[in-house]
mmCIF file of C-alpha atoms and ligand atoms in Angstrom:
data_model
loop_
_atom_site.group_PDB
_atom_site.id
_atom_site.type_symbol
_atom_site.label_atom_id
_atom_site.label_comp_id
_atom_site.label_asym_id
_atom_site.label_seq_id
_atom_site.Cartn_x
_atom_site.Cartn_y
_atom_site.Cartn_z
ATOM 1 C CA MET R 1 20.712 17.667 -10.151
ATOM 2 C CA GLU R 2 18.447 16.596 -12.978
ATOM 3 C CA ILE R 3 15.637 18.578 -14.602
ATOM 4 C CA GLN R 4 12.824 16.564 -16.179
ATOM 5 C CA ARG R 5 10.183 18.546 -18.059
ATOM 6 C CA TYR R 6 6.772 17.081 -18.896
ATOM 7 C CA LYS R 7 3.785 18.371 -20.820
ATOM 8 C CA THR R 8 1.139 17.469 -18.276
ATOM 9 C CA TYR R 9 0.599 16.984 -14.558
ATOM 10 C CA ASP R 10 -0.430 13.413 -15.283
ATOM 11 C CA GLU R 11 2.982 12.723 -16.820
ATOM 12 C CA ILE R 12 4.758 14.187 -13.773
ATOM 13 C CA SER R 13 2.667 11.986 -11.493
ATOM 14 C CA LYS R 14 3.350 8.815 -13.483
ATOM 15 C CA ALA R 15 7.081 9.474 -13.928
ATOM 16 C CA SER R 16 7.606 10.241 -10.236
ATOM 17 C CA ALA R 17 5.503 7.227 -9.171
ATOM 18 C CA GLN R 18 7.763 5.088 -11.373
ATOM 19 C CA VAL R 19 10.781 6.273 -9.370
ATOM 20 C CA GLY R 20 8.986 5.354 -6.140
ATOM 21 C CA ALA R 21 7.961 1.940 -7.502
ATOM 22 C CA GLU R 22 11.506 1.123 -8.617
ATOM 23 C CA ILE R 23 12.850 1.925 -5.164
ATOM 24 C CA VAL R 24 10.185 -0.186 -3.435
ATOM 25 C CA ASN R 25 10.618 -3.091 -5.884
ATOM 26 C CA ASN R 26 14.400 -3.081 -5.428
ATOM 27 C CA LYS R 27 14.197 -2.652 -1.662
ATOM 28 C CA PRO R 28 10.908 -3.950 -0.217
ATOM 29 C CA ASN R 29 11.667 -2.406 3.198
ATOM 30 C CA ALA R 30 12.445 1.019 1.682
ATOM 31 C CA VAL R 31 11.910 4.162 3.728
ATOM 32 C CA LEU R 32 9.905 6.807 1.876
ATOM 33 C CA GLY R 33 9.751 10.483 2.839
ATOM 34 C CA LEU R 34 6.381 11.943 1.882
ATOM 35 C CA ALA R 35 4.934 15.404 1.256
ATOM 36 C CA THR R 36 1.363 16.684 1.344
ATOM 37 C CA GLY R 37 -0.383 19.497 -0.575
ATOM 38 C CA SER R 38 -1.950 19.502 -4.026
ATOM 39 C CA THR R 39 1.133 18.562 -6.007
ATOM 40 C CA PRO R 40 1.730 14.925 -4.933
ATOM 41 C CA LEU R 41 -1.956 13.925 -5.201
ATOM 42 C CA GLY R 42 -1.441 12.435 -8.685
ATOM 43 C CA LEU R 43 1.675 10.585 -7.545
ATOM 44 C CA TYR R 44 -0.228 9.007 -4.632
ATOM 45 C CA LYS R 45 -3.117 8.090 -6.906
ATOM 46 C CA GLU R 46 -0.698 6.370 -9.256
ATOM 47 C CA MET R 47 1.035 4.548 -6.383
ATOM 48 C CA ALA R 48 -2.363 3.329 -5.188
ATOM 49 C CA ARG R 49 -3.140 2.141 -8.723
ATOM 50 C CA MET R 50 0.208 0.345 -8.932
ATOM 51 C CA HIS R 51 -0.563 -1.393 -5.652
ATOM 52 C CA LYS R 52 -4.013 -2.488 -6.802
ATOM 53 C CA GLU R 53 -3.260 -3.418 -10.391
ATOM 54 C CA ASP R 54 0.468 -4.281 -10.456
ATOM 55 C CA GLY R 55 0.840 -5.671 -6.932
ATOM 56 C CA LEU R 56 3.259 -2.978 -5.718
ATOM 57 C CA ASP R 57 3.855 -4.152 -2.163
ATOM 58 C CA PHE R 58 4.093 -1.671 0.716
ATOM 59 C CA SER R 59 3.883 -4.246 3.520
ATOM 60 C CA HIS R 60 7.499 -3.669 4.616
ATOM 61 C CA VAL R 61 7.767 -0.009 3.587
ATOM 62 C CA LYS R 62 8.161 2.688 6.230
ATOM 63 C CA THR R 63 7.177 6.303 5.688
ATOM 64 C CA PHE R 64 8.039 9.638 7.256
ATOM 65 C CA ASN R 65 6.071 12.751 6.419
ATOM 66 C CA LEU R 66 7.752 16.119 6.156
ATOM 67 C CA ASP R 67 5.459 18.178 8.328
ATOM 68 C CA GLU R 68 2.224 18.777 10.219
ATOM 69 C CA TYR R 69 0.308 21.844 11.359
ATOM 70 C CA VAL R 70 0.682 22.654 15.049
ATOM 71 C CA GLY R 71 -2.651 22.368 16.842
ATOM 72 C CA LEU R 72 -4.428 20.066 14.378
ATOM 73 C CA SER R 73 -5.264 16.597 15.666
ATOM 74 C CA PRO R 74 -4.906 13.577 13.351
ATOM 75 C CA ASP R 75 -8.674 13.462 12.704
ATOM 76 C CA HIS R 76 -8.871 17.139 11.637
ATOM 77 C CA PRO R 77 -9.777 17.145 7.913
ATOM 78 C CA GLN R 78 -6.987 19.646 7.158
ATOM 79 C CA SER R 79 -4.328 17.835 9.156
ATOM 80 C CA TYR R 80 -1.593 16.120 7.212
ATOM 81 C CA HIS R 81 -2.318 12.883 9.109
ATOM 82 C CA TYR R 82 -5.818 12.937 7.663
ATOM 83 C CA PHE R 83 -4.570 13.934 4.193
ATOM 84 C CA MET R 84 -2.132 11.024 4.055
ATOM 85 C CA HIS R 85 -4.680 8.515 5.275
ATOM 86 C CA GLU R 86 -7.308 9.648 2.767
ATOM 87 C CA ASN R 87 -5.013 10.046 -0.235
ATOM 88 C CA LEU R 88 -2.545 7.207 0.167
ATOM 89 C CA PHE R 89 -2.407 5.023 3.247
ATOM 90 C CA LYS R 90 -5.963 3.691 3.113
ATOM 91 C CA HIS R 91 -5.426 2.645 -0.524
ATOM 92 C CA ILE R 92 -2.244 0.581 -0.025
ATOM 93 C CA ASN R 93 -1.112 -2.292 2.217
ATOM 94 C CA ILE R 94 1.089 -0.261 4.550
ATOM 95 C CA GLU R 95 1.249 -1.283 8.217
ATOM 96 C CA PRO R 96 0.005 1.511 10.518
ATOM 97 C CA GLN R 97 3.059 1.120 12.784
ATOM 98 C CA ASN R 98 5.318 1.843 9.781
ATOM 99 C CA VAL R 99 3.739 5.249 9.151
ATOM 100 C CA HIS R 100 5.233 8.363 10.745
ATOM 101 C CA VAL R 101 3.703 11.842 10.523
ATOM 102 C CA PRO R 102 4.940 14.579 12.883
ATOM 103 C CA SER R 103 2.576 15.233 15.773
ATOM 104 C CA GLY R 104 0.727 18.529 15.735
ATOM 105 C CA THR R 105 -0.588 17.988 19.246
ATOM 106 C CA THR R 106 2.297 16.596 21.275
ATOM 107 C CA LYS R 107 2.725 18.033 24.756
ATOM 108 C CA ASN R 108 6.482 18.292 24.269
ATOM 109 C CA TYR R 109 7.525 19.471 20.794
ATOM 110 C CA GLN R 110 11.221 19.514 21.581
ATOM 111 C CA ALA R 111 11.210 15.888 22.718
ATOM 112 C CA PHE R 112 9.024 14.866 19.777
ATOM 113 C CA CYS R 113 11.354 16.513 17.232
ATOM 114 C CA LYS R 114 14.342 14.737 18.746
ATOM 115 C CA TRP R 115 12.481 11.413 18.683
ATOM 116 C CA TYR R 116 11.448 11.936 15.023
ATOM 117 C CA GLU R 117 15.058 12.500 13.963
ATOM 118 C CA GLU R 118 16.196 9.443 15.945
ATOM 119 C CA ARG R 119 13.418 7.293 14.514
ATOM 120 C CA ILE R 120 14.439 8.183 10.938
ATOM 121 C CA GLU R 121 17.986 7.130 11.759
ATOM 122 C CA GLU R 122 16.827 3.950 13.503
ATOM 123 C CA CYS R 123 14.913 2.979 10.341
ATOM 124 C CA GLY R 124 18.103 3.342 8.288
ATOM 125 C CA GLY R 125 17.487 6.815 6.839
ATOM 126 C CA ILE R 126 15.188 7.884 4.038
ATOM 127 C CA ASP R 127 15.720 6.228 0.639
ATOM 128 C CA LEU R 128 13.497 8.565 -1.373
ATOM 129 C CA GLN R 129 12.148 11.920 -0.228
ATOM 130 C CA VAL R 130 9.230 13.423 -2.161
ATOM 131 C CA LEU R 131 9.086 17.232 -2.086
ATOM 132 C CA GLY R 132 6.790 19.974 -3.305
ATOM 133 C CA ILE R 133 7.826 23.619 -3.393
ATOM 134 C CA GLY R 134 6.098 26.635 -1.883
ATOM 135 C CA SER R 135 5.620 29.767 -3.974
ATOM 136 C CA ASP R 136 8.160 31.322 -1.565
ATOM 137 C CA GLY R 137 10.660 28.568 -2.401
ATOM 138 C CA HIS R 138 10.183 26.492 0.743
ATOM 139 C CA ILE R 139 10.699 22.731 0.959
ATOM 140 C CA ALA R 140 8.752 21.088 3.789
ATOM 141 C CA PHE R 141 7.929 24.177 5.884
ATOM 142 C CA ASN R 142 11.449 25.565 5.772
ATOM 143 C CA GLU R 143 10.464 29.130 5.040
ATOM 144 C CA PRO R 144 12.839 31.789 3.671
ATOM 145 C CA GLY R 145 15.669 32.373 6.131
ATOM 146 C CA SER R 146 15.579 28.816 7.527
ATOM 147 C CA SER R 147 19.004 27.453 8.342
ATOM 148 C CA LEU R 148 20.239 25.213 5.562
ATOM 149 C CA GLY R 149 21.510 22.862 8.288
ATOM 150 C CA SER R 150 18.241 22.830 10.255
ATOM 151 C CA ARG R 151 16.689 19.722 11.793
ATOM 152 C CA THR R 152 13.081 18.829 12.700
ATOM 153 C CA ARG R 153 11.596 21.706 14.689
ATOM 154 C CA ILE R 154 8.753 24.215 14.937
ATOM 155 C CA LYS R 155 8.604 26.909 12.241
ATOM 156 C CA THR R 156 6.415 29.970 11.899
ATOM 157 C CA LEU R 157 4.703 29.917 8.499
ATOM 158 C CA SER R 158 5.296 32.896 6.218
ATOM 159 C CA LYS R 159 2.319 35.087 5.345
ATOM 160 C CA GLN R 160 2.657 33.900 1.762
ATOM 161 C CA THR R 161 2.355 30.238 2.795
ATOM 162 C CA ILE R 162 -0.644 31.021 5.001
ATOM 163 C CA ASP R 163 -2.317 32.791 2.063
ATOM 164 C CA ASP R 164 -1.418 29.964 -0.342
ATOM 165 C CA ASN R 165 -2.825 27.307 2.003
ATOM 166 C CA ALA R 166 -5.966 29.259 2.901
ATOM 167 C CA ARG R 167 -7.651 27.504 -0.050
ATOM 168 C CA PHE R 168 -7.905 24.364 2.073
ATOM 169 C CA PHE R 169 -9.589 26.134 5.020
ATOM 170 C CA GLU R 170 -12.840 28.032 5.413
ATOM 171 C CA LYS R 171 -11.039 31.299 6.056
ATOM 172 C CA THR R 172 -7.447 32.520 6.197
ATOM 173 C CA GLU R 173 -7.632 32.980 9.984
ATOM 174 C CA ASP R 174 -8.176 29.213 10.330
ATOM 175 C CA VAL R 175 -4.772 28.383 8.832
ATOM 176 C CA PRO R 176 -2.382 27.430 11.650
ATOM 177 C CA ILE R 177 0.525 29.838 12.040
ATOM 178 C CA TYR R 178 3.019 27.213 13.223
ATOM 179 C CA ALA R 179 4.105 23.886 11.835
ATOM 180 C CA ILE R 180 6.380 21.071 12.917
ATOM 181 C CA THR R 181 8.694 20.302 10.024
ATOM 182 C CA MET R 182 11.743 18.295 9.044
ATOM 183 C CA GLY R 183 14.686 20.629 8.634
ATOM 184 C CA VAL R 184 16.651 21.319 5.478
ATOM 185 C CA GLY R 185 19.496 19.258 6.952
ATOM 186 C CA THR R 186 17.094 16.366 7.637
ATOM 187 C CA VAL R 187 15.793 16.453 4.050
ATOM 188 C CA MET R 188 19.315 16.570 2.627
ATOM 189 C CA GLU R 189 20.232 13.283 4.334
ATOM 190 C CA ALA R 190 17.716 11.362 2.210
ATOM 191 C CA ARG R 191 19.525 9.249 -0.384
ATOM 192 C CA ASN R 192 17.360 10.502 -3.278
ATOM 193 C CA LEU R 193 15.255 13.648 -3.571
ATOM 194 C CA ILE R 194 12.475 14.273 -6.071
ATOM 195 C CA LEU R 195 10.793 17.670 -6.224
ATOM 196 C CA LEU R 196 7.491 17.974 -8.118
ATOM 197 C CA ALA R 197 6.033 21.265 -9.322
ATOM 198 C CA GLU R 198 3.186 22.250 -11.619
ATOM 199 C CA GLY R 199 1.655 25.525 -12.707
ATOM 200 C CA GLU R 200 2.902 29.039 -13.311
ATOM 201 C CA SER R 201 2.538 30.100 -9.668
ATOM 202 C CA LYS R 202 5.603 27.918 -9.009
ATOM 203 C CA ALA R 203 7.697 29.241 -11.931
ATOM 204 C CA PRO R 204 9.575 32.015 -10.020
ATOM 205 C CA ALA R 205 10.422 29.693 -7.105
ATOM 206 C CA ILE R 206 11.564 26.949 -9.495
ATOM 207 C CA ALA R 207 13.839 29.372 -11.362
ATOM 208 C CA ASP R 208 15.324 30.531 -8.039
ATOM 209 C CA ALA R 209 15.814 26.974 -6.853
ATOM 210 C CA ILE R 210 17.540 25.748 -10.015
ATOM 211 C CA GLU R 211 19.301 28.720 -11.578
ATOM 212 C CA SER R 212 20.066 31.115 -8.705
ATOM 213 C CA PRO R 213 22.828 30.691 -6.141
ATOM 214 C CA VAL R 214 22.078 28.441 -3.166
ATOM 215 C CA SER R 215 20.443 30.587 -0.513
ATOM 216 C CA SER R 216 18.331 30.231 2.624
ATOM 217 C CA MET R 217 15.987 32.739 0.945
ATOM 218 C CA CYS R 218 14.862 29.837 -1.282
ATOM 219 C CA THR R 219 15.421 26.673 0.710
ATOM 220 C CA ALA R 220 14.662 24.488 -2.350
ATOM 221 C CA SER R 221 17.934 25.799 -3.853
ATOM 222 C CA ILE R 222 19.748 23.401 -1.477
ATOM 223 C CA LEU R 223 18.878 20.621 -3.942
ATOM 224 C CA GLN R 224 21.789 21.930 -6.014
ATOM 225 C CA LEU R 225 24.078 20.421 -3.361
ATOM 226 C CA HIS R 226 22.454 16.979 -3.318
ATOM 227 C CA PRO R 227 24.115 14.271 -5.463
ATOM 228 C CA PHE R 228 20.788 12.637 -6.415
ATOM 229 C CA SER R 229 18.082 15.245 -6.800
ATOM 230 C CA THR R 230 15.562 15.406 -9.641
ATOM 231 C CA PHE R 231 12.976 18.049 -10.492
ATOM 232 C CA PHE R 232 9.764 16.855 -12.191
ATOM 233 C CA LEU R 233 8.228 19.954 -13.782
ATOM 234 C CA ASP R 234 5.388 20.755 -16.105
ATOM 235 C CA GLU R 235 5.976 23.382 -18.788
ATOM 236 C CA LYS R 236 4.364 26.155 -16.749
ATOM 237 C CA ALA R 237 6.413 25.523 -13.619
ATOM 238 C CA ALA R 238 9.514 25.373 -15.827
ATOM 239 C CA GLY R 239 8.432 28.566 -17.621
ATOM 240 C CA ASN R 240 10.968 30.970 -16.042
ATOM 241 C CA LEU R 241 14.032 28.778 -16.548
ATOM 242 C CA LYS R 242 16.680 30.264 -18.825
ATOM 243 C CA MET R 243 18.472 27.044 -19.808
ATOM 244 C CA THR R 244 15.418 25.222 -21.183
ATOM 245 C CA GLU R 245 17.070 24.080 -24.430
ATOM 246 C CA TYR R 246 19.953 22.649 -22.455
ATOM 247 C CA TYR R 247 17.624 20.695 -20.102
ATOM 248 C CA LYS R 248 15.699 19.349 -23.101
ATOM 249 C CA TRP R 249 18.953 18.196 -24.737
ATOM 250 C CA ILE R 250 20.126 16.424 -21.569
ATOM 251 C CA GLN R 251 16.730 14.760 -21.032
ATOM 252 C CA ALA R 252 16.581 13.579 -24.660
ATOM 253 C CA LYS R 253 20.119 12.154 -24.617
ATOM 254 C CA LYS R 254 19.909 10.452 -21.229
ATOM 255 C CA PRO R 255 18.435 7.108 -22.419
ATOM 256 C CA GLY R 256 21.510 6.568 -24.631
ATOM 257 C CA ALA R 257 24.051 7.113 -21.857
ATOM 258 C CA PRO R 258 26.062 4.112 -20.568
ATOM 259 C CA SER R 259 24.115 2.689 -17.637
ATOM 260 C CA SER R 260 26.859 3.331 -15.084
ATOM 261 C CA CYS R 261 26.426 7.115 -15.606
HETATM 262 C C1 F6R U 1 3.783 19.786 2.432
HETATM 263 C C2 F6R U 1 5.021 20.535 2.235
HETATM 264 C C3 F6R U 1 5.033 21.810 1.483
HETATM 265 C C4 F6R U 1 4.332 21.709 0.121
HETATM 266 C C5 F6R U 1 4.356 23.048 -0.601
HETATM 267 C C6 F6R U 1 3.625 22.995 -1.921
HETATM 268 O O1 F6R U 1 4.003 18.601 3.148
HETATM 269 O O2 F6R U 1 6.012 20.115 2.742
HETATM 270 O O3 F6R U 1 6.368 22.200 1.291
HETATM 271 O O4 F6R U 1 4.976 20.732 -0.644
HETATM 272 O O5 F6R U 1 3.800 24.022 0.213
HETATM 273 O O6 F6R U 1 2.278 22.758 -1.688
HETATM 274 P P1 F6R U 1 1.264 22.492 -2.911
HETATM 275 O O7 F6R U 1 1.656 21.205 -3.506
HETATM 276 O O8 F6R U 1 -0.095 22.436 -2.261
HETATM 277 O O9 F6R U 1 1.425 23.648 -3.831
#
């Protein structure tokens, strides 16, 4: 687990986009796991810029999104299908058949969830999974108490998540109560995980995830068990961490380490 602290949101976005670009440049048919919400907007903007200005090629890339609201059709402005199209897919050269976002309107959720898991496997697994974190410590929509071995399924959103996400809807009652989401176990099978967080509202969840014992009460804490997980944090999100000097030391010394480390 690696902790990278940055002064600004812009720096988080650029540094995390660099990780994505390296993976895509080294493996043109890479499989990317994507998140929605406010946090990855800068990352997607930077990826779109890299495509336009540096020729970053997504023509063979496949993507899998973490989650979708139950009941929202792909053309609903608050659906995650719509979000991804508007904020990333329409700005890059990705093939529509290579894009996967869970269905919020399938007639058979159980069958869809099974298919989604199988499709990830069929595509060779996820090379890089992008994650945000909820103020209740969730990754994807794995709310407190979610099994740490869970797979793609329907979850009931916590009241805290509904309140947090109400900012995107006209009123709180419009926020869907259920979501279809990759499980913690699904996320953990990705070969690399990057979790982005900005702002002080995320500071308690970040401290729980990094410095408290692994617990289903903060599903992001499972990143402690992943061999290649990196947190990209601004100073506010990192504000409740106790070992700040240590993380700064490690980050500063990393460039000098032998490359096989
Ligand atoms: C979204 C997702 C969620 C968000 C989290 C943070 O696809 O999986 O876990 O990453 O709720 O959302 P923001 O970035 O809006 O604070």
